[in-house]
Tab-separated table of C-alpha atoms and ligand atoms in Angstrom:
chain	number	residue	atom	x	y	z
I	1	MET	CA	76.179	91.406	108.145
I	2	GLU	CA	72.473	92.144	107.336
I	3	LYS	CA	71.413	95.663	108.338
I	4	ASP	CA	68.800	98.326	107.935
I	5	ALA	CA	69.507	100.144	104.662
I	6	GLY	CA	71.778	103.167	105.184
I	7	VAL	CA	72.301	102.738	108.953
I	8	ILE	CA	75.959	102.939	110.006
I	9	THR	CA	76.795	101.244	113.318
I	10	ALA	CA	79.917	100.313	115.295
I	11	ARG	CA	80.042	97.057	113.333
I	12	THR	CA	79.816	98.566	109.819
I	13	GLY	CA	82.716	97.429	107.599
I	14	LEU	CA	84.727	100.014	105.658
I	15	ILE	CA	85.915	99.791	102.058
I	16	CYS	CA	88.165	102.606	100.806
I	17	LEU	CA	89.130	104.148	97.504
I	18	LEU	CA	92.704	105.450	97.456
I	19	GLY	CA	93.539	107.844	94.620
I	20	TYR	CA	94.706	111.372	93.870
I	21	PRO	CA	92.383	112.990	92.913
I	22	VAL	CA	89.234	110.983	93.741
I	23	SER	CA	86.448	113.561	93.887
I	24	HIS	CA	85.220	112.706	90.340
I	25	SER	CA	84.970	108.972	91.046
I	26	LEU	CA	81.708	107.069	90.555
I	27	SER	CA	82.967	104.123	92.642
I	28	PRO	CA	81.442	105.210	95.997
I	29	LEU	CA	78.016	105.596	94.337
I	30	MET	CA	78.194	102.177	92.656
I	31	HIS	CA	79.520	100.220	95.627
I	32	ASN	CA	77.285	101.844	98.255
I	33	ALA	CA	74.224	101.253	96.040
I	34	ALA	CA	75.202	97.583	95.750
I	35	PHE	CA	75.815	97.240	99.534
I	36	GLN	CA	72.396	98.755	100.203
I	37	ALA	CA	70.657	96.635	97.584
I	38	GLN	CA	72.183	93.493	99.087
I	39	GLY	CA	71.691	94.590	102.707
I	40	LEU	CA	75.421	94.338	103.451
I	41	ASP	CA	76.660	96.217	106.520
I	42	MET	CA	79.445	97.979	104.634
I	43	VAL	CA	80.234	101.513	103.564
I	44	TYR	CA	82.538	102.704	100.757
I	45	LEU	CA	84.406	106.011	101.112
I	46	ALA	CA	86.886	107.788	98.832
I	47	PHE	CA	90.174	109.151	100.218
I	48	SER	CA	92.400	111.619	98.384
I	49	VAL	CA	95.910	110.330	99.146
I	50	PRO	CA	98.950	112.202	97.763
I	51	PRO	CA	101.708	109.866	96.554
I	52	ALA	CA	103.957	110.728	99.535
I	53	ASP	CA	101.256	109.397	101.920
I	54	LEU	CA	100.441	106.152	100.118
I	55	GLU	CA	102.591	103.954	102.352
I	56	THR	CA	101.025	105.376	105.530
I	57	ALA	CA	97.534	105.003	104.046
I	58	VAL	CA	98.146	101.331	103.215
I	59	ALA	CA	99.506	100.703	106.732
I	60	GLY	CA	96.336	102.398	107.979
I	61	LEU	CA	94.124	99.905	106.102
I	62	LYS	CA	95.694	97.180	108.231
I	63	ALA	CA	95.721	99.122	111.498
I	64	LEU	CA	92.035	100.053	111.160
I	65	GLY	CA	90.873	96.654	109.918
I	66	VAL	CA	89.530	98.136	106.677
I	67	ARG	CA	87.964	95.226	104.733
I	68	GLY	CA	89.313	96.174	101.345
I	69	ALA	CA	90.167	98.999	98.991
I	70	ASN	CA	90.194	100.111	95.423
I	71	VAL	CA	93.316	101.840	94.170
I	72	THR	CA	93.234	104.308	91.315
I	73	VAL	CA	95.431	106.799	89.478
I	74	PRO	CA	98.280	107.396	90.232
I	75	HIS	CA	98.832	104.617	92.809
I	76	LYS	CA	98.154	101.382	90.898
I	77	GLU	CA	101.803	100.538	90.300
I	78	ALA	CA	103.328	102.091	93.442
I	79	VAL	CA	101.015	100.116	95.750
I	80	VAL	CA	102.343	96.746	94.540
I	81	SER	CA	105.451	96.843	96.753
I	82	LEU	CA	103.411	97.839	99.838
I	83	LEU	CA	101.197	94.715	99.988
I	84	ASP	CA	101.746	91.300	101.589
I	85	ASP	CA	100.848	89.274	98.510
I	86	ILE	CA	99.886	89.894	94.884
I	87	ALA	CA	97.525	87.661	92.887
I	88	PRO	CA	99.264	86.147	89.821
I	89	LEU	CA	97.566	88.298	87.144
I	90	ALA	CA	98.234	91.549	89.068
I	91	ALA	CA	101.851	90.442	89.553
I	92	ARG	CA	102.292	89.810	85.823
I	93	ILE	CA	100.790	93.219	84.955
I	94	GLY	CA	102.618	95.031	87.767
I	95	ALA	CA	99.504	96.983	88.790
I	96	VAL	CA	96.846	96.562	91.495
I	97	ASN	CA	93.393	98.172	91.557
I	98	THR	CA	91.821	96.092	94.343
I	99	ILE	CA	93.129	95.183	97.813
I	100	VAL	CA	91.486	92.526	99.971
I	101	ASN	CA	92.271	92.491	103.699
I	102	GLN	CA	92.401	88.801	104.593
I	103	ALA	CA	92.631	88.874	108.394
I	104	GLY	CA	95.378	91.495	108.418
I	105	TYR	CA	97.098	90.192	105.303
I	106	LEU	CA	96.740	92.593	102.352
I	107	VAL	CA	96.375	90.882	98.963
I	108	GLY	CA	96.468	92.871	95.696
I	109	HIS	CA	94.357	92.005	92.643
I	110	ASN	CA	93.848	93.504	89.187
I	111	THR	CA	90.272	93.606	87.913
I	112	ASP	CA	90.989	96.225	85.208
I	113	ALA	CA	92.336	93.594	82.813
I	114	PRO	CA	89.374	91.163	83.005
I	115	GLY	CA	87.042	94.191	83.247
I	116	PHE	CA	88.396	95.424	79.913
I	117	LEU	CA	87.780	92.006	78.329
I	118	ASP	CA	84.209	91.972	79.707
I	119	ALA	CA	83.635	95.422	78.177
I	120	LEU	CA	85.209	94.310	74.875
I	121	GLN	CA	82.696	91.469	74.640
I	122	THR	CA	79.836	93.965	74.612
I	123	VAL	CA	81.097	95.317	71.267
I	124	ARG	CA	82.932	92.238	69.961
I	125	PRO	CA	81.296	89.029	71.195
I	126	GLN	CA	84.287	86.897	70.159
I	127	GLY	CA	86.499	89.010	72.482
I	128	ALA	CA	90.248	89.403	71.980
I	129	GLU	CA	90.881	85.946	70.500
I	130	GLY	CA	92.430	86.357	67.043
I	131	ALA	CA	91.940	90.140	67.093
I	132	ARG	CA	94.394	92.884	66.136
I	133	PHE	CA	94.526	95.987	68.328
I	134	LEU	CA	95.741	99.550	68.029
I	135	ILE	CA	96.186	100.831	71.578
I	136	ALA	CA	96.944	104.491	72.304
I	137	GLY	CA	98.774	105.063	75.572
I	138	ALA	CA	101.548	103.432	77.551
I	139	GLY	CA	100.686	104.234	81.195
I	140	GLY	CA	99.112	101.995	83.834
I	141	ALA	CA	95.752	101.741	82.068
I	142	ALA	CA	97.357	100.821	78.735
I	143	ARG	CA	99.496	98.224	80.505
I	144	ALA	CA	96.419	96.430	81.880
I	145	VAL	CA	94.745	96.502	78.448
I	146	VAL	CA	97.823	95.210	76.615
I	147	ALA	CA	98.299	92.399	79.162
I	148	ALA	CA	94.605	91.481	79.003
I	149	VAL	CA	94.391	91.236	75.218
I	150	CYS	CA	97.752	89.476	74.828
I	151	GLU	CA	96.788	86.851	77.415
I	152	ALA	CA	93.373	86.464	75.783
I	153	GLY	CA	94.831	85.521	72.394
I	154	ALA	CA	95.212	88.775	70.443
I	155	THR	CA	97.373	88.196	67.367
I	156	ALA	CA	98.740	91.733	66.979
I	157	VAL	CA	99.071	94.745	69.266
I	158	LEU	CA	100.253	98.084	67.885
I	159	ILE	CA	100.996	100.685	70.546
I	160	TYR	CA	100.985	104.412	69.869
I	161	ASN	CA	102.118	106.806	72.593
I	162	ARG	CA	103.050	110.486	72.668
I	163	THR	CA	106.319	109.488	74.380
I	164	ALA	CA	107.614	106.765	72.051
I	165	GLU	CA	110.053	105.283	74.605
I	166	ARG	CA	107.180	104.251	76.869
I	167	ALA	CA	105.436	102.490	73.945
I	168	ILE	CA	108.645	100.617	73.170
I	169	ALA	CA	109.034	99.595	76.840
I	170	LEU	CA	105.422	98.366	76.950
I	171	CYS	CA	106.019	96.281	73.799
I	172	ARG	CA	109.005	94.702	75.527
I	173	ALA	CA	106.872	93.840	78.575
I	174	ALA	CA	104.195	92.346	76.303
I	175	ALA	CA	106.609	89.580	75.296
I	176	ASN	CA	105.829	88.021	78.724
I	177	TRP	CA	102.057	88.056	78.210
I	178	GLY	CA	101.371	85.989	75.106
I	179	ASN	CA	102.253	85.457	71.477
I	180	ALA	CA	100.849	88.639	69.934
I	181	GLU	CA	103.089	90.457	67.486
I	182	CYS	CA	103.658	93.725	69.308
I	183	ARG	CA	105.209	96.915	67.953
I	184	ALA	CA	105.324	100.607	68.694
I	185	VAL	CA	103.968	102.970	66.026
I	186	GLY	CA	104.526	106.703	65.559
I	187	ARG	CA	101.878	109.362	65.002
I	188	GLU	CA	102.722	109.464	61.288
I	189	ASP	CA	102.029	105.690	61.042
I	190	LEU	CA	98.528	105.814	62.535
I	191	ALA	CA	96.666	105.760	59.201
I	192	THR	CA	98.512	102.631	58.013
I	193	ALA	CA	98.237	101.055	61.465
I	194	LEU	CA	94.444	101.425	61.332
I	195	ALA	CA	94.353	99.381	58.142
I	196	GLU	CA	95.965	96.490	60.050
I	197	VAL	CA	93.679	96.307	63.091
I	198	ASP	CA	90.139	95.396	64.185
I	199	VAL	CA	89.901	97.159	67.558
I	200	VAL	CA	91.044	100.701	68.433
I	201	VAL	CA	91.500	101.542	72.122
I	202	ASN	CA	92.193	104.906	73.727
I	203	ALA	CA	94.042	104.158	76.965
I	204	THR	CA	95.491	107.672	77.292
I	205	SER	CA	93.897	110.348	79.432
I	206	VAL	CA	93.130	112.446	76.335
I	207	GLY	CA	89.440	113.366	76.475
I	208	LEU	CA	89.295	113.383	80.284
I	209	GLN	CA	89.151	117.180	80.225
I	210	PRO	CA	85.752	118.229	78.832
I	211	GLY	CA	85.934	120.178	75.579
I	212	VAL	CA	88.670	118.085	73.917
I	213	LYS	CA	87.859	118.095	70.197
I	214	ASP	CA	90.763	116.121	68.732
I	215	PRO	CA	90.829	112.465	69.710
I	216	VAL	CA	94.280	110.907	70.185
I	217	VAL	CA	93.570	108.604	67.222
I	218	PRO	CA	92.152	110.528	64.229
I	219	VAL	CA	88.887	108.943	63.067
I	220	ASP	CA	89.296	109.716	59.317
I	221	ASN	CA	90.500	106.212	58.511
I	222	LEU	CA	88.016	104.299	60.673
I	223	ASP	CA	85.870	101.802	58.780
I	224	SER	CA	82.516	100.714	60.196
I	225	ARG	CA	82.850	97.287	58.536
I	226	ARG	CA	86.030	96.333	60.379
I	227	HIS	CA	86.672	98.569	63.365
I	228	VAL	CA	85.228	98.801	66.829
I	229	VAL	CA	86.394	101.574	69.163
I	230	MET	CA	86.813	101.521	72.934
I	231	ASP	CA	87.656	104.662	74.874
I	232	LEU	CA	88.735	104.126	78.482
I	233	VAL	CA	87.816	107.748	79.196
I	234	TYR	CA	84.247	108.556	80.198
I	235	GLY	CA	82.305	111.635	81.154
I	236	THR	CA	78.740	112.857	81.299
I	237	LYS	CA	78.640	112.906	77.472
I	238	PRO	CA	80.308	110.563	74.943
I	239	THR	CA	83.983	111.477	74.452
I	240	ALA	CA	85.097	113.151	71.197
I	241	LEU	CA	86.550	109.826	70.014
I	242	VAL	CA	83.323	107.908	70.687
I	243	ALA	CA	81.087	110.627	69.218
I	244	GLN	CA	83.193	110.994	66.043
I	245	ALA	CA	83.501	107.222	65.564
I	246	ARG	CA	79.728	106.772	65.960
I	247	SER	CA	79.082	109.550	63.449
I	248	LYS	CA	80.980	107.382	60.936
I	249	GLY	CA	78.796	104.388	61.811
I	250	VAL	CA	81.533	102.688	63.866
I	251	THR	CA	80.483	100.811	67.013
I	252	ALA	CA	82.099	102.615	69.941
I	253	VAL	CA	81.882	102.487	73.752
I	254	ASP	CA	83.384	104.778	76.344
I	255	GLY	CA	85.054	103.903	79.650
I	256	LEU	CA	81.813	103.539	81.625
I	257	GLU	CA	81.445	99.976	80.372
I	258	MET	CA	84.881	98.962	81.685
I	259	LEU	CA	84.374	100.959	84.889
I	260	ILE	CA	81.258	98.945	85.687
I	261	MET	CA	82.837	95.620	84.720
I	262	GLN	CA	85.977	96.119	86.851
I	263	ALA	CA	83.846	97.433	89.725
I	264	SER	CA	81.655	94.355	89.628
I	265	ARG	CA	84.716	92.092	89.871
I	266	SER	CA	86.178	94.233	92.704
I	267	TYR	CA	82.843	94.096	94.523
I	268	HIS	CA	82.830	90.305	94.423
I	269	LEU	CA	86.381	90.170	95.815
F	1	ATR	P1	97.198	105.880	83.632
F	1	ATR	O1	97.709	105.053	84.787
F	1	ATR	O2	95.786	106.351	83.828
F	1	ATR	O3	97.398	105.218	82.314
F	1	ATR	P2	99.523	107.537	83.192
F	1	ATR	O4	100.435	106.430	83.577
F	1	ATR	O5	99.807	108.923	83.702
F	1	ATR	O6	98.031	107.243	83.688
F	1	ATR	O7	99.410	107.558	81.591
F	1	ATR	C1	98.705	108.539	80.890
F	1	ATR	C2	98.758	108.229	79.397
F	1	ATR	O8	98.079	109.252	78.654
F	1	ATR	C3	100.164	108.186	78.841
F	1	ATR	O9	100.198	107.280	77.757
F	1	ATR	C4	100.356	109.634	78.346
F	1	ATR	O10	101.326	109.792	77.344
F	1	ATR	P3	102.876	110.059	77.761
F	1	ATR	O11	103.455	108.711	78.108
F	1	ATR	O12	103.477	110.653	76.543
F	1	ATR	O13	102.833	111.000	78.945
F	1	ATR	C5	98.988	109.884	77.751
F	1	ATR	N1	98.669	111.311	77.638
F	1	ATR	C6	98.335	112.144	78.653
F	1	ATR	N2	98.079	113.381	78.169
F	1	ATR	C7	98.278	113.330	76.817
F	1	ATR	C8	98.164	114.279	75.733
F	1	ATR	N3	97.781	115.534	75.961
F	1	ATR	N4	98.426	113.841	74.481
F	1	ATR	C9	98.794	112.558	74.240
F	1	ATR	N5	98.909	111.624	75.208
F	1	ATR	C10	98.656	111.982	76.478
């Protein structure tokens, strides 16, 4: 496995990223830097795979003996039914972001959920235990966050989503993940909801497009003595949510922290 840094040979192992789009991803940079630093004879490449081609791409991982893969938006849920086995946490969440090829047997894992908890500890050392969360979003990313905090002992989870039905469905799913009191809240309830929680999470894609000025959760009612803010979105500058929260003295991190934490766990797998 040891090799000269950067030299690709006939024995070099391949790790893939499957997503749509993938051109913005920092994963190839991170993983290739780590392979080089550790002298591992592996290379990490990103592949833009439209949803209609996901099944063929996953079959290709097996056919080509690809060592493993990361899976990103929008494939994390769809890929579950295409794998040979799913690790228990990924099965409970219903989403996979890491595939390990174990001698032709594809096993799906979820490192987003523990990666979120690792990132949470950087702003709240006691983690999710006993904490109350307001989570914006009800897609795949929100699902991993809700599962992670419920399983880690959160006492309350309030979910706000533009499409209320999806928030209600996610609350229903959360009943399987722990004992947190979970309820969906509307936009008009956000100010009161903030008074009930310790941690505010943006798990929507709002802020992904540069230039967004209005965060999905308005910062007016944030209180630096009780709230910490985590945005799953990241860019070259702090997101509007993170910048506005910090300007009020609130501790806030963007999605880079979680990106690195989940990547580190994927890398180990
Ligand atoms: P992911 O797997 O990354 O979570 P997703 O499943 O497409 O992606 O979910 C995107 C989330 O961002 C959803 O909660 C979506 O809200 P809807 O369920 O109402 O679609 C939210 N979202 C995306 N664009 C939004 C916008 N402009 N305003 C508010 N919420 C938005």
